[in-house]
Structures are given as C-alpha cells and as structure tokens.
Amino acid sequence: MRKVVFSCFLLFCIAKTGSCQSPRIVNIVNFIRLLEPRDPAITEDVLYQTVVNQIALMRKCHLGGTFLLQYDALMDARYQKLLKALPRDSFEIGAWWEIPQPLVENSGMKWRGRYPWDWRANVGFSTGYTPGERRKLIDTYMKDFKKIFGYYPKSVASWFIDAYSLQYMYNKYHIVASANCKDQYGTDGYTLWGGYWNQAYYPSKVNVYMPAQHKNKQIPVPVFRMLGSDPIHQYDDGLEQSRQGVITLEPVYPRAGGNAVWINWFLKQFVNGASMAFAYTQAGQENSFTWNAMAKGLELQFPLIEKLRDEKQVRVETLAESGQWFKKHFLVTPSTSVTALEDVRNGNKKTVWFNSRYYRANLLWENGALRFRDIHLFDENLVSPYFQNAATSNECRLFTLPFVDGYLWSKENKRAGLEFKTIIDGKNVLVDGNVVSVDDSQKGILKISWQLKNIPGILHIEFTERQIAIYLDSNIQQKWYLELETADSVNLPFQNIVQQSVQAVFEKTSYKVEATQGTFSKAAGSVFRLTPENNKILLKL
C-alpha cells in the first residue's frame, strides 16, 4: 500500500509539470526465447509462464505492445496459441532476430553453436553468416511465420543486425520497423558505441549502426534504440570497475528499472525534457530473465505508464505503429534531444544529448562545471565489417567516428572531455555556473543557456543539424576557451591539428571537424585548445 501511495504522489508531480509539445512515445517490447541454456533452473515452462504473466499485467493495465519471437519460440505450439489469442488492434507479433539451431537446420545449413541457442556474435546473430546464408535464414523464418499467423511480421529487432539483412527484409517482406541495443561497451561481448543516442534513425545501406545523411543512402526502416538508458549515469558507468554496468528501464536492475525512485525520475525527465522532434523509450523485458526477476519492476512501471498515457502525456504504441509514424513524418533522420536537468542520485549532474543525421553530442554539468562528454560524427559511407562478410569473432564491435569520447578516453582517475575554461588571476580554471535552461521550441534548433558565476554573463550553446554554435553574452570582455583533456596512454584518432580544423582517422576512415569561427591550437597538458573569435565558436560537423 505504501508503494502505491508513493507512486501516485510522484505521478502527481510528473503530471503537474509535464508537457507534450512533441510526442513522447513508449513501446512495450517483450521478446521471447524458447530456452535458456545458461541456467538449468530456467526451464521452457518457466520462460513460457513469464510471457503469460507479462500479458496478464499488460491487460490489467490496459496496455498494448509488441511481442517478438525468436524462431524456436515461433515454432512452439504453446506460444502460437497464446499469442494468436491477443487482440491485433493493440498487440503486435514480430520477429526477434537471434539465430537458434532449428532456424539454421531448417534453412539447410549446419549448426555451429555450443547449445541450441548460442548468444555468440558469429553464431547467434545474422552477422555470423554470409549474405546468401542470411537470405535463407530470413526466407525460412518469414515462410513459417506467415504459415502460423497468416501474414509477415512488420517489426524485426535484435541486439544488432546487419545492413544486408535489414535491406533484404524491407525489399522482400516490407518490414516497417526495427530496433537494436542501447549504446554499450562489451556487455555480453557486444559493443555498440557512438551511435544515434536513443530515439530512432534511418541507417546507412552499408552499416545499420550508422545513421545515413542522405535519403538515397539510407534503408527506409527506422531503427529504434532499446532499453531506456539513464541519460546521465549509463554512459560512463563502470570506469571504476572491470566492466560497464547497466542502468536502464529494464525491470530486472534494482538500481534502475526495478527501483521506484529511479523509475519516477526517469519518466519525469522523459515527459518534461526538451526532445525536439520526439522522445522515445522502450519498456519490457526478454523472458530469459524470468518473471520472478522482472515482476517488481514491471508492476511499478506499467501502472505509471498507463496513467501517463491516460493523461495524454505519453503515447503507448506497438513498434510497427511507431515505425509507420516515423516514416510518415520524416524523410530523413530528424534532430532530437534527450534532457535530464535533475540528478536521481541527489547529486548535481545535468545532461543534454543532441542527435542529428550528421553527429551526436553530449553536454554534462558536474559540480558546477561543464564539458562536452561526447561528440561522434556519422558517415554513411563507412562500411560495416559485417556488411558482406561473416563475423569470425564471438564478439561484435560497432563504432562511429569519435571527436570527443568521455568513456574510452577516460580512466578511473581522469575523466576525458572538452572542458569549458577561463583565466582568473593568471590561472586556468573551469568555468563555473548554475542555472541551465533548454529550449527546443524552434524546429531543428536546440538552444541552451547557462548562467555563469565565476565570470559575468550567460553562455549560449545552439545545436543545429550540422553545426554547434557557442557564444558568451557578457558586458565585460572575458577570456574563455575549450580544452580537450584525456587520460594518459589512450589511443586518439587525431592526425593533424591546424588553426581551422582537427583531422582524424578512425576505422580506416578520414574525417575532420572545422572551426568556421574560432581557432584550434595545441596546448600544454591537453590534446588541443579551441579559442573563440569575437566571443564566439562555430563548429561544422
């Protein structure tokens, strides 16, 4: 009872301050595996009952959603009967694109896995197969899906998928939506790093992880980012540990999606935060975690989502519905943002993520100071290593082009970033400030204002599709600049730093960031310095 009262109170706080100038879209996506070879206690019946309970809770909360079937579950009579009984006007059945033994053998190939489902990148995912083999796998799945349900699935999702497969599914079977994993480094052997952060994008024809810049170079299937990452803490969590942690809306994590305080904080930022074209998050969980592990989190989340939906602060849709909406409204990938101006940990961190089809950037305020924690560029011509070639490693590594990387260029005792600095009494110090405001009212432009403390004035940052503008509004001329600092002994991509540009090479791809106003220079103790011209910096990305 106390949980219910607490949740209702927090919901009142969310509802009172919320706004929906742009859509806030929630997909409840649960994907289904037939078996779990990693734990003998997780039997096929345990997995089946997990889905039964998920459906019961969704119907109790009057929430529709998407169930995605791995092929082995697709062929199981119990799942067929259970899912066929769901009303099609609120539930969607689609494909979860991991590759188990029955799919391989029914496609006329030999299984190479250790178990009937093997999660390794070169066995359990389409990246581990040649283009010809991928076509066979897709055709087998689609044929059997249609035989069972009477139609082809509209949504196909996976932790990661290859461009060849996605294009083939679109061309032959007319899928309308896909989804992949959140950004992460090394979790389960899967690295997706530097991509369009959250929301959704049209991928390059040669690289599903890379947003395309032009309509003729994109696969016309929006890829939604799954799992609902904590916008402040997920990015560099784990620098103090041996591996990156998980801080997401997934209900099995007790400090995040299974925690009432975190859930309410996350949904409050989701509803209130500036998002530009739209905001998106995915709720739900794969059945492999079992109902006992996810029940508490889902029982906290779903009533909150239901109430926000009823108050018209969020839209709850199937993945296919969101894909169709995206295609109707955007010919190319739109600019979006994710904003969190409160810190769930009673700290003083704030963050803003900006995405366009050309780059992503992240600002982080911490202890009164500000830095660019991340800037990655996108290039539709960077061919994925898995586009035409089968993966040979049991890991998957997908990247974009780094200009600032606050995770990979950091160590426990030194956080990397492009820091805002000034000179006071002859000393180089961090710019200090307090109040932050974010404005997304003008289409395609994200405006940020930061009230400064140790120097007079307001710092303004404006993100547009290809440019970052930074300028100081002050009555007093003040020396300020940005400086990139990293941990020692990290591999950096920079090849040449000249006055108007920084040139780099990564993944055998050359790229550069240009200063159309302001200048780059080398500075002792840092990688480079970026100095304004007439109190202004303009970066072209």
XYZ file of C-alpha atoms in Angstrom:
541
model
C 0.000 0.000 0.000
C 2.830 2.400 0.838
C 4.362 1.688 -2.608
C 1.081 2.605 -4.301
C 0.732 5.870 -2.355
C 4.367 6.780 -3.068
C 3.976 6.066 -6.774
C 0.730 8.052 -7.011
C 2.359 11.036 -5.303
C 5.280 11.004 -7.689
C 2.956 10.628 -10.640
C 1.110 13.753 -9.483
C 4.429 15.591 -9.513
C 5.160 14.339 -13.023
C 1.709 15.168 -14.343
C 1.675 18.658 -12.891
C 4.865 19.767 -14.613
C 4.749 17.654 -17.757
C 4.282 18.838 -21.311
C 3.970 17.146 -24.661
C 4.922 19.699 -27.296
C 6.390 16.791 -29.238
C 5.279 13.163 -28.958
C 6.564 11.055 -26.080
C 6.408 7.511 -27.442
C 6.608 4.358 -25.325
C 6.941 0.915 -26.882
C 6.419 -2.066 -24.597
C 8.538 -4.706 -26.315
C 8.959 -8.186 -24.836
C 10.926 -10.737 -26.802
C 10.639 -14.449 -26.410
C 13.179 -17.264 -26.423
C 12.198 -20.919 -26.128
C 15.059 -21.968 -23.877
C 17.870 -20.681 -21.679
C 20.968 -22.941 -21.735
C 22.918 -20.825 -19.245
C 20.806 -21.826 -16.233
C 19.193 -25.270 -15.800
C 16.660 -23.770 -13.369
C 15.211 -21.670 -16.188
C 13.141 -24.301 -17.939
C 10.975 -23.892 -21.016
C 7.936 -23.774 -18.744
C 9.469 -21.005 -16.618
C 10.059 -18.982 -19.792
C 6.535 -19.622 -21.049
C 4.924 -18.620 -17.755
C 6.966 -15.407 -17.819
C 5.232 -14.405 -21.053
C 1.835 -15.430 -19.650
C 2.441 -13.104 -16.698
C 3.667 -10.262 -18.899
C 0.478 -10.454 -20.945
C -1.696 -10.597 -17.823
C -0.082 -7.463 -16.367
C -0.305 -5.575 -19.665
C -4.002 -6.399 -19.977
C -4.620 -5.468 -16.337
C -3.071 -2.061 -17.051
C -4.868 -1.781 -20.416
C -1.555 -1.542 -22.266
C -0.837 -2.937 -25.697
C 2.594 -3.763 -27.006
C 4.868 -5.893 -29.128
C 5.987 -9.489 -28.637
C 8.947 -10.555 -30.741
C 9.512 -14.264 -31.335
C 12.828 -15.981 -31.741
C 12.409 -18.800 -34.269
C 12.463 -21.628 -31.740
C 9.640 -19.967 -29.797
C 7.799 -19.219 -33.039
C 7.639 -22.946 -33.776
C 6.330 -23.860 -30.313
C 2.594 -24.644 -30.214
C 2.083 -23.076 -26.778
C 3.387 -19.670 -27.859
C 1.414 -19.856 -31.091
C -1.847 -20.423 -29.211
C -1.072 -17.803 -26.556
C -0.159 -15.044 -28.996
C -2.866 -15.766 -31.550
C -5.415 -15.065 -28.826
C -4.198 -11.469 -28.362
C -6.276 -8.701 -29.995
C -4.475 -7.426 -33.075
C -5.675 -3.858 -32.578
C -3.431 -3.457 -29.521
C -0.820 -6.241 -29.691
C 1.778 -6.852 -32.370
C 3.653 -10.097 -33.052
C 7.011 -9.684 -34.744
C 10.444 -11.276 -35.090
C 13.352 -11.347 -32.656
C 16.362 -11.799 -34.892
C 18.647 -14.123 -32.975
C 19.547 -17.318 -34.783
C 18.869 -20.633 -32.949
C 19.637 -24.158 -34.118
C 16.194 -25.020 -35.624
C 16.299 -21.973 -37.903
C 19.745 -22.860 -39.204
C 18.900 -26.512 -39.800
C 15.510 -25.759 -41.349
C 17.360 -23.456 -43.746
C 19.539 -26.340 -44.903
C 22.711 -25.435 -43.002
C 24.820 -26.992 -40.275
C 24.566 -25.644 -36.736
C 27.865 -24.389 -35.262
C 26.698 -23.448 -31.790
C 27.527 -24.872 -28.377
C 23.840 -25.019 -27.421
C 20.535 -24.953 -29.363
C 20.646 -21.185 -28.796
C 24.130 -19.698 -28.618
C 24.414 -15.940 -27.978
C 27.837 -15.510 -29.591
C 28.032 -12.924 -32.392
C 29.315 -15.369 -35.009
C 26.624 -17.983 -34.269
C 23.520 -16.448 -32.711
C 23.256 -13.342 -34.900
C 22.965 -12.681 -38.620
C 26.455 -11.142 -38.570
C 27.851 -14.681 -38.330
C 26.515 -15.734 -41.737
C 27.252 -14.914 -45.375
C 24.758 -12.847 -47.399
C 23.495 -15.993 -49.106
C 23.009 -17.723 -45.772
C 21.243 -14.649 -44.391
C 18.722 -14.764 -47.226
C 17.988 -18.431 -46.485
C 17.514 -17.732 -42.779
C 15.180 -14.827 -43.472
C 13.136 -16.734 -46.043
C 12.722 -19.702 -43.688
C 11.612 -17.517 -40.786
C 9.195 -15.480 -42.886
C 7.675 -18.531 -44.544
C 6.994 -20.220 -41.225
C 5.782 -17.040 -39.544
C 3.228 -16.483 -42.318
C 2.139 -20.130 -42.200
C 1.396 -19.725 -38.479
C -0.033 -16.197 -38.290
C -1.250 -15.604 -41.840
C 0.894 -12.520 -42.511
C 4.522 -11.415 -42.453
C 5.868 -9.575 -39.390
C 6.165 -5.802 -39.684
C 8.845 -5.446 -36.982
C 12.168 -7.268 -36.737
C 14.533 -6.402 -33.902
C 17.797 -7.691 -32.464
C 20.615 -6.560 -30.211
C 22.367 -5.892 -33.504
C 21.613 -6.722 -37.108
C 23.453 -6.262 -40.395
C 22.510 -3.869 -43.201
C 22.294 -6.585 -45.839
C 19.646 -8.477 -43.850
C 17.634 -5.375 -42.984
C 17.564 -4.224 -46.615
C 16.524 -7.710 -47.767
C 13.717 -7.838 -45.180
C 12.496 -4.438 -46.360
C 12.691 -5.198 -50.066
C 11.074 -8.641 -49.968
C 8.875 -8.623 -46.864
C 8.191 -4.879 -46.410
C 9.018 -4.583 -42.720
C 8.380 -1.111 -41.284
C 10.414 -1.009 -38.055
C 13.494 -2.419 -36.410
C 15.265 -1.929 -33.087
C 18.733 -2.501 -31.678
C 20.533 -2.354 -28.365
C 21.341 0.826 -26.480
C 24.895 2.101 -26.634
C 27.109 -0.161 -24.553
C 30.715 -1.283 -24.402
C 31.460 -5.001 -24.128
C 28.273 -6.159 -22.376
C 27.732 -9.823 -23.351
C 30.520 -9.334 -25.883
C 28.528 -6.736 -27.825
C 29.892 -3.230 -28.355
C 27.747 -0.536 -29.961
C 29.456 2.774 -29.369
C 28.988 6.289 -30.697
C 25.631 5.896 -32.462
C 22.456 7.971 -32.625
C 21.766 8.158 -28.891
C 18.318 6.795 -28.087
C 15.246 7.730 -30.206
C 15.418 6.351 -33.789
C 17.243 6.849 -37.091
C 17.392 5.698 -40.700
C 20.534 3.555 -41.088
C 23.084 3.584 -43.870
C 22.658 0.961 -46.589
C 26.102 -0.390 -45.740
C 26.052 -0.047 -41.954
C 22.940 -0.444 -39.788
C 24.611 1.164 -36.783
C 25.499 4.300 -38.773
C 22.809 6.921 -39.475
C 22.650 7.907 -43.143
C 22.978 11.533 -44.188
C 21.057 11.315 -47.469
C 17.770 9.721 -48.435
C 19.292 7.727 -51.311
C 21.916 6.241 -48.977
C 19.519 5.078 -46.230
C 17.496 1.945 -45.595
C 13.917 3.263 -45.189
C 13.332 1.295 -41.980
C 13.682 3.302 -38.745
C 15.855 1.635 -36.110
C 14.720 2.388 -32.543
C 17.223 2.257 -29.683
C 16.094 -0.144 -26.969
C 16.190 -0.395 -23.181
C 15.775 3.189 -21.954
C 19.258 4.267 -20.861
C 19.825 6.564 -17.915
C 20.918 9.732 -19.785
C 23.253 10.877 -17.003
C 24.790 7.760 -15.471
C 24.733 4.947 -18.056
C 27.362 6.413 -20.385
C 30.446 6.148 -18.198
C 29.224 3.755 -15.543
C 31.841 1.131 -14.797
C 35.006 3.217 -15.162
C 35.644 2.365 -11.515
C 35.013 -1.343 -12.202
C 36.190 -4.043 -14.571
C 33.172 -3.708 -16.898
C 30.434 -1.292 -17.835
C 27.264 -1.521 -15.770
C 23.631 -1.400 -16.872
C 21.401 1.486 -15.759
C 18.266 1.212 -17.861
C 14.489 0.868 -17.726
C 14.901 -2.917 -17.788
C 12.906 -4.055 -14.735
C 15.461 -6.584 -13.501
C 18.012 -3.959 -12.403
C 17.428 -2.930 -8.768
C 19.134 0.469 -9.004
C 17.267 1.434 -12.184
C 14.221 -0.158 -13.834
C 13.379 -2.147 -10.699
C 13.599 0.872 -8.388
C 10.572 3.129 -7.739
C 12.605 6.303 -7.223
C 14.642 5.816 -10.399
C 11.567 4.885 -12.487
C 9.703 8.018 -11.432
C 12.764 10.184 -12.037
C 13.302 8.640 -15.480
C 9.686 9.114 -16.568
C 9.658 12.673 -15.236
C 12.710 13.567 -17.362
C 11.138 11.723 -20.290
C 7.888 13.694 -20.088
C 9.338 17.107 -19.209
C 12.658 17.168 -21.019
C 13.243 19.011 -24.284
C 13.264 16.364 -27.028
C 12.867 18.322 -30.294
C 11.166 16.051 -32.878
C 10.051 13.382 -30.399
C 11.043 11.404 -27.320
C 11.181 7.623 -27.231
C 11.704 4.839 -24.764
C 11.235 1.073 -24.774
C 9.842 -0.766 -21.767
C 9.553 -4.538 -21.315
C 11.998 -7.420 -20.939
C 13.065 -10.650 -22.599
C 11.630 -13.753 -20.956
C 15.118 -15.156 -20.267
C 15.267 -13.076 -17.074
C 12.110 -14.846 -15.764
C 9.025 -13.404 -14.104
C 10.402 -13.589 -10.555
C 13.217 -11.226 -11.519
C 11.162 -8.735 -13.510
C 7.782 -8.726 -11.723
C 8.552 -5.986 -9.198
C 9.901 -3.601 -11.826
C 7.081 -4.148 -14.306
C 4.457 -3.835 -11.581
C 5.951 -0.432 -10.751
C 6.381 0.721 -14.341
C 3.203 -0.326 -16.120
C 0.691 1.495 -13.859
C 2.776 4.667 -14.215
C 2.883 4.327 -17.991
C -0.863 3.635 -18.043
C -1.586 6.800 -16.046
C 0.681 8.960 -18.191
C -0.984 7.505 -21.278
C -4.450 8.288 -19.902
C -3.323 11.847 -19.137
C -2.142 12.086 -22.771
C 1.418 12.778 -21.687
C 2.786 9.714 -23.473
C 1.686 7.551 -26.389
C 1.881 3.791 -25.946
C 2.287 2.134 -29.347
C 3.453 -1.064 -30.932
C 6.863 -0.982 -32.552
C 5.259 -1.191 -36.007
C 2.940 1.743 -35.256
C 5.924 3.858 -34.211
C 7.803 2.817 -37.344
C 4.896 3.812 -39.565
C 4.540 7.143 -37.753
C 8.272 7.818 -38.138
C 8.191 7.105 -41.886
C 5.128 9.324 -42.355
C 6.746 12.307 -40.625
C 10.452 12.083 -41.539
C 12.026 11.596 -44.968
C 15.472 11.569 -43.358
C 16.589 11.166 -39.745
C 15.366 14.110 -37.653
C 17.244 16.029 -34.996
C 16.268 15.023 -31.462
C 17.443 15.575 -27.923
C 17.334 13.881 -24.520
C 17.357 16.188 -21.496
C 17.798 15.469 -17.790
C 18.221 18.579 -15.630
C 17.796 16.743 -12.322
C 20.044 14.061 -10.853
C 18.336 10.998 -9.393
C 21.302 10.336 -7.113
C 20.871 13.580 -5.141
C 23.917 14.870 -6.954
C 24.367 17.936 -9.097
C 24.762 16.425 -12.545
C 22.699 17.539 -15.526
C 22.911 16.398 -19.115
C 21.698 17.134 -22.634
C 22.098 14.791 -25.588
C 21.706 16.095 -29.147
C 21.389 13.881 -32.224
C 21.223 14.687 -35.911
C 21.916 12.603 -39.002
C 25.445 14.098 -39.038
C 26.619 13.800 -35.421
C 25.731 13.340 -31.779
C 26.900 15.429 -28.837
C 26.545 15.242 -25.070
C 26.914 18.026 -22.530
C 27.450 17.150 -18.870
C 27.301 19.576 -15.959
C 29.055 18.308 -12.829
C 29.982 20.181 -9.657
C 29.136 23.473 -11.341
C 31.421 22.865 -14.338
C 30.547 21.915 -17.934
C 32.178 19.720 -20.524
C 31.345 18.056 -23.785
C 31.444 14.457 -22.621
C 30.906 13.053 -26.094
C 30.900 14.091 -29.763
C 30.764 11.438 -32.505
C 30.401 12.042 -36.238
C 28.353 9.907 -38.640
C 29.436 8.827 -42.129
C 27.044 6.816 -44.299
C 29.982 5.604 -46.428
C 31.748 3.798 -43.582
C 31.064 0.173 -44.452
C 30.349 -2.133 -41.531
C 32.794 -5.049 -41.257
C 29.694 -7.299 -41.192
C 28.003 -5.886 -44.295
C 29.139 -8.583 -46.733
C 31.419 -10.649 -44.509
C 30.540 -13.161 -41.826
C 31.879 -12.407 -38.356
C 34.560 -14.797 -37.171
C 34.841 -13.476 -33.606
C 32.435 -14.309 -30.807
C 32.182 -10.573 -30.146
C 30.595 -7.756 -32.151
C 32.089 -4.258 -32.367
C 30.235 -1.353 -33.986
C 31.533 2.231 -33.899
C 31.091 5.712 -35.340
C 33.753 8.462 -35.619
C 34.964 9.987 -32.324
C 35.846 13.637 -31.765
C 35.275 13.526 -28.001
C 34.906 10.219 -26.152
C 34.381 10.605 -22.433
C 34.331 6.854 -21.828
C 37.035 5.233 -23.932
C 39.450 8.128 -23.419
C 38.926 8.159 -19.647
C 40.309 6.233 -16.719
C 39.116 5.988 -13.150
C 41.238 8.928 -12.010
C 40.745 11.103 -15.114
C 37.514 11.780 -16.986
C 38.015 12.877 -20.571
C 36.084 15.782 -22.041
C 36.140 19.052 -23.924
C 36.068 21.362 -20.913
C 34.944 24.983 -20.673
C 37.726 27.040 -19.082
C 38.678 30.625 -18.282
C 41.622 32.520 -16.825
C 41.237 34.117 -13.394
C 44.173 35.755 -11.597
C 46.502 34.284 -14.174
C 45.324 30.710 -13.591
C 43.466 28.382 -15.946
C 40.273 27.284 -14.164
C 36.998 25.620 -15.069
C 34.114 27.919 -15.897
C 31.605 27.762 -13.045
C 27.861 28.283 -13.343
C 24.461 27.332 -12.009
C 21.075 27.713 -13.754
C 20.652 25.798 -17.034
C 17.719 26.254 -19.401
C 16.983 24.282 -22.571
C 14.699 25.465 -25.386
C 13.514 23.272 -28.281
C 10.629 25.494 -29.393
C 12.229 26.361 -32.741
C 12.164 23.474 -35.190
C 15.554 21.862 -35.732
C 17.379 24.022 -33.169
C 18.269 23.177 -29.579
C 19.185 26.229 -27.509
C 20.927 26.004 -24.146
C 21.613 28.904 -21.791
C 23.901 28.635 -18.789
C 24.133 31.367 -16.155
C 27.778 31.762 -15.147
C 29.203 32.512 -11.694
C 32.959 32.995 -11.815
C 32.821 35.139 -14.947
C 29.991 37.553 -15.786
C 27.435 36.652 -18.398
C 25.414 33.836 -19.912
C 26.940 31.118 -22.074
C 24.763 30.056 -25.003
C 25.098 26.806 -26.938
C 22.998 26.110 -30.043
C 22.862 22.768 -31.802
C 21.655 22.503 -35.375
C 21.867 19.672 -37.863
C 25.487 20.310 -38.919
C 26.744 22.958 -36.522
C 27.439 23.739 -32.874
C 27.464 27.445 -32.003
C 28.878 28.608 -28.656
C 28.953 32.246 -27.565
C 29.252 34.299 -24.386
C 26.729 37.048 -23.762
C 28.557 39.444 -21.426
C 29.109 43.172 -20.993
C 32.711 42.528 -19.985
C 35.343 41.083 -22.321
C 36.436 37.805 -20.770
C 38.952 35.228 -21.949
C 37.412 31.760 -22.219
C 38.092 28.664 -24.276
C 37.505 24.920 -24.576
C 40.222 22.359 -23.943
C 40.190 18.618 -24.660
C 41.722 16.598 -21.863
C 42.027 12.811 -21.761
C 43.609 10.160 -19.587
C 47.213 9.231 -20.303
C 48.101 6.438 -22.714
C 44.805 6.287 -24.603
C 44.621 5.825 -28.356
C 43.441 9.012 -30.051
C 42.430 9.297 -33.731
C 43.850 12.778 -34.379
C 46.320 13.111 -37.233
C 46.661 16.859 -37.637
C 45.560 19.864 -35.607
C 45.648 23.146 -37.551
C 44.098 26.529 -36.946
C 40.729 25.883 -38.610
C 40.295 22.120 -38.288
C 41.140 18.909 -36.479
C 41.738 15.992 -38.844
C 41.416 12.382 -37.724
C 41.379 8.767 -38.921
C 39.344 6.008 -37.288
C 38.264 2.607 -38.654
C 40.280 3.456 -41.808
C 38.029 6.474 -42.374
C 39.279 10.066 -42.592
C 37.159 12.865 -41.137
C 37.504 16.338 -39.676
C 35.820 18.959 -37.541
C 36.095 22.528 -38.815
C 36.038 25.757 -36.846
C 34.348 28.299 -39.107
C 34.695 30.780 -36.252
C 37.331 30.327 -33.562
C 40.673 28.556 -33.777
C 42.252 25.257 -32.773
C 45.721 25.145 -31.262
C 47.937 22.752 -29.363
C 48.288 23.470 -25.661
C 50.487 22.018 -22.965
C 48.690 19.454 -20.820
C 45.820 18.926 -23.246
C 45.127 17.453 -26.682
C 44.028 20.767 -28.181
C 42.525 24.130 -27.276
C 39.587 25.792 -29.045
C 39.615 29.576 -28.665
C 36.661 31.825 -29.591
C 36.787 34.650 -32.090
C 34.785 37.712 -31.041
C 33.399 35.700 -28.129
C 32.014 33.002 -30.426
C 32.865 29.496 -31.646
C 31.224 27.818 -34.647
C 31.947 24.159 -35.295
C 30.939 22.428 -38.521
C 30.419 18.670 -38.167
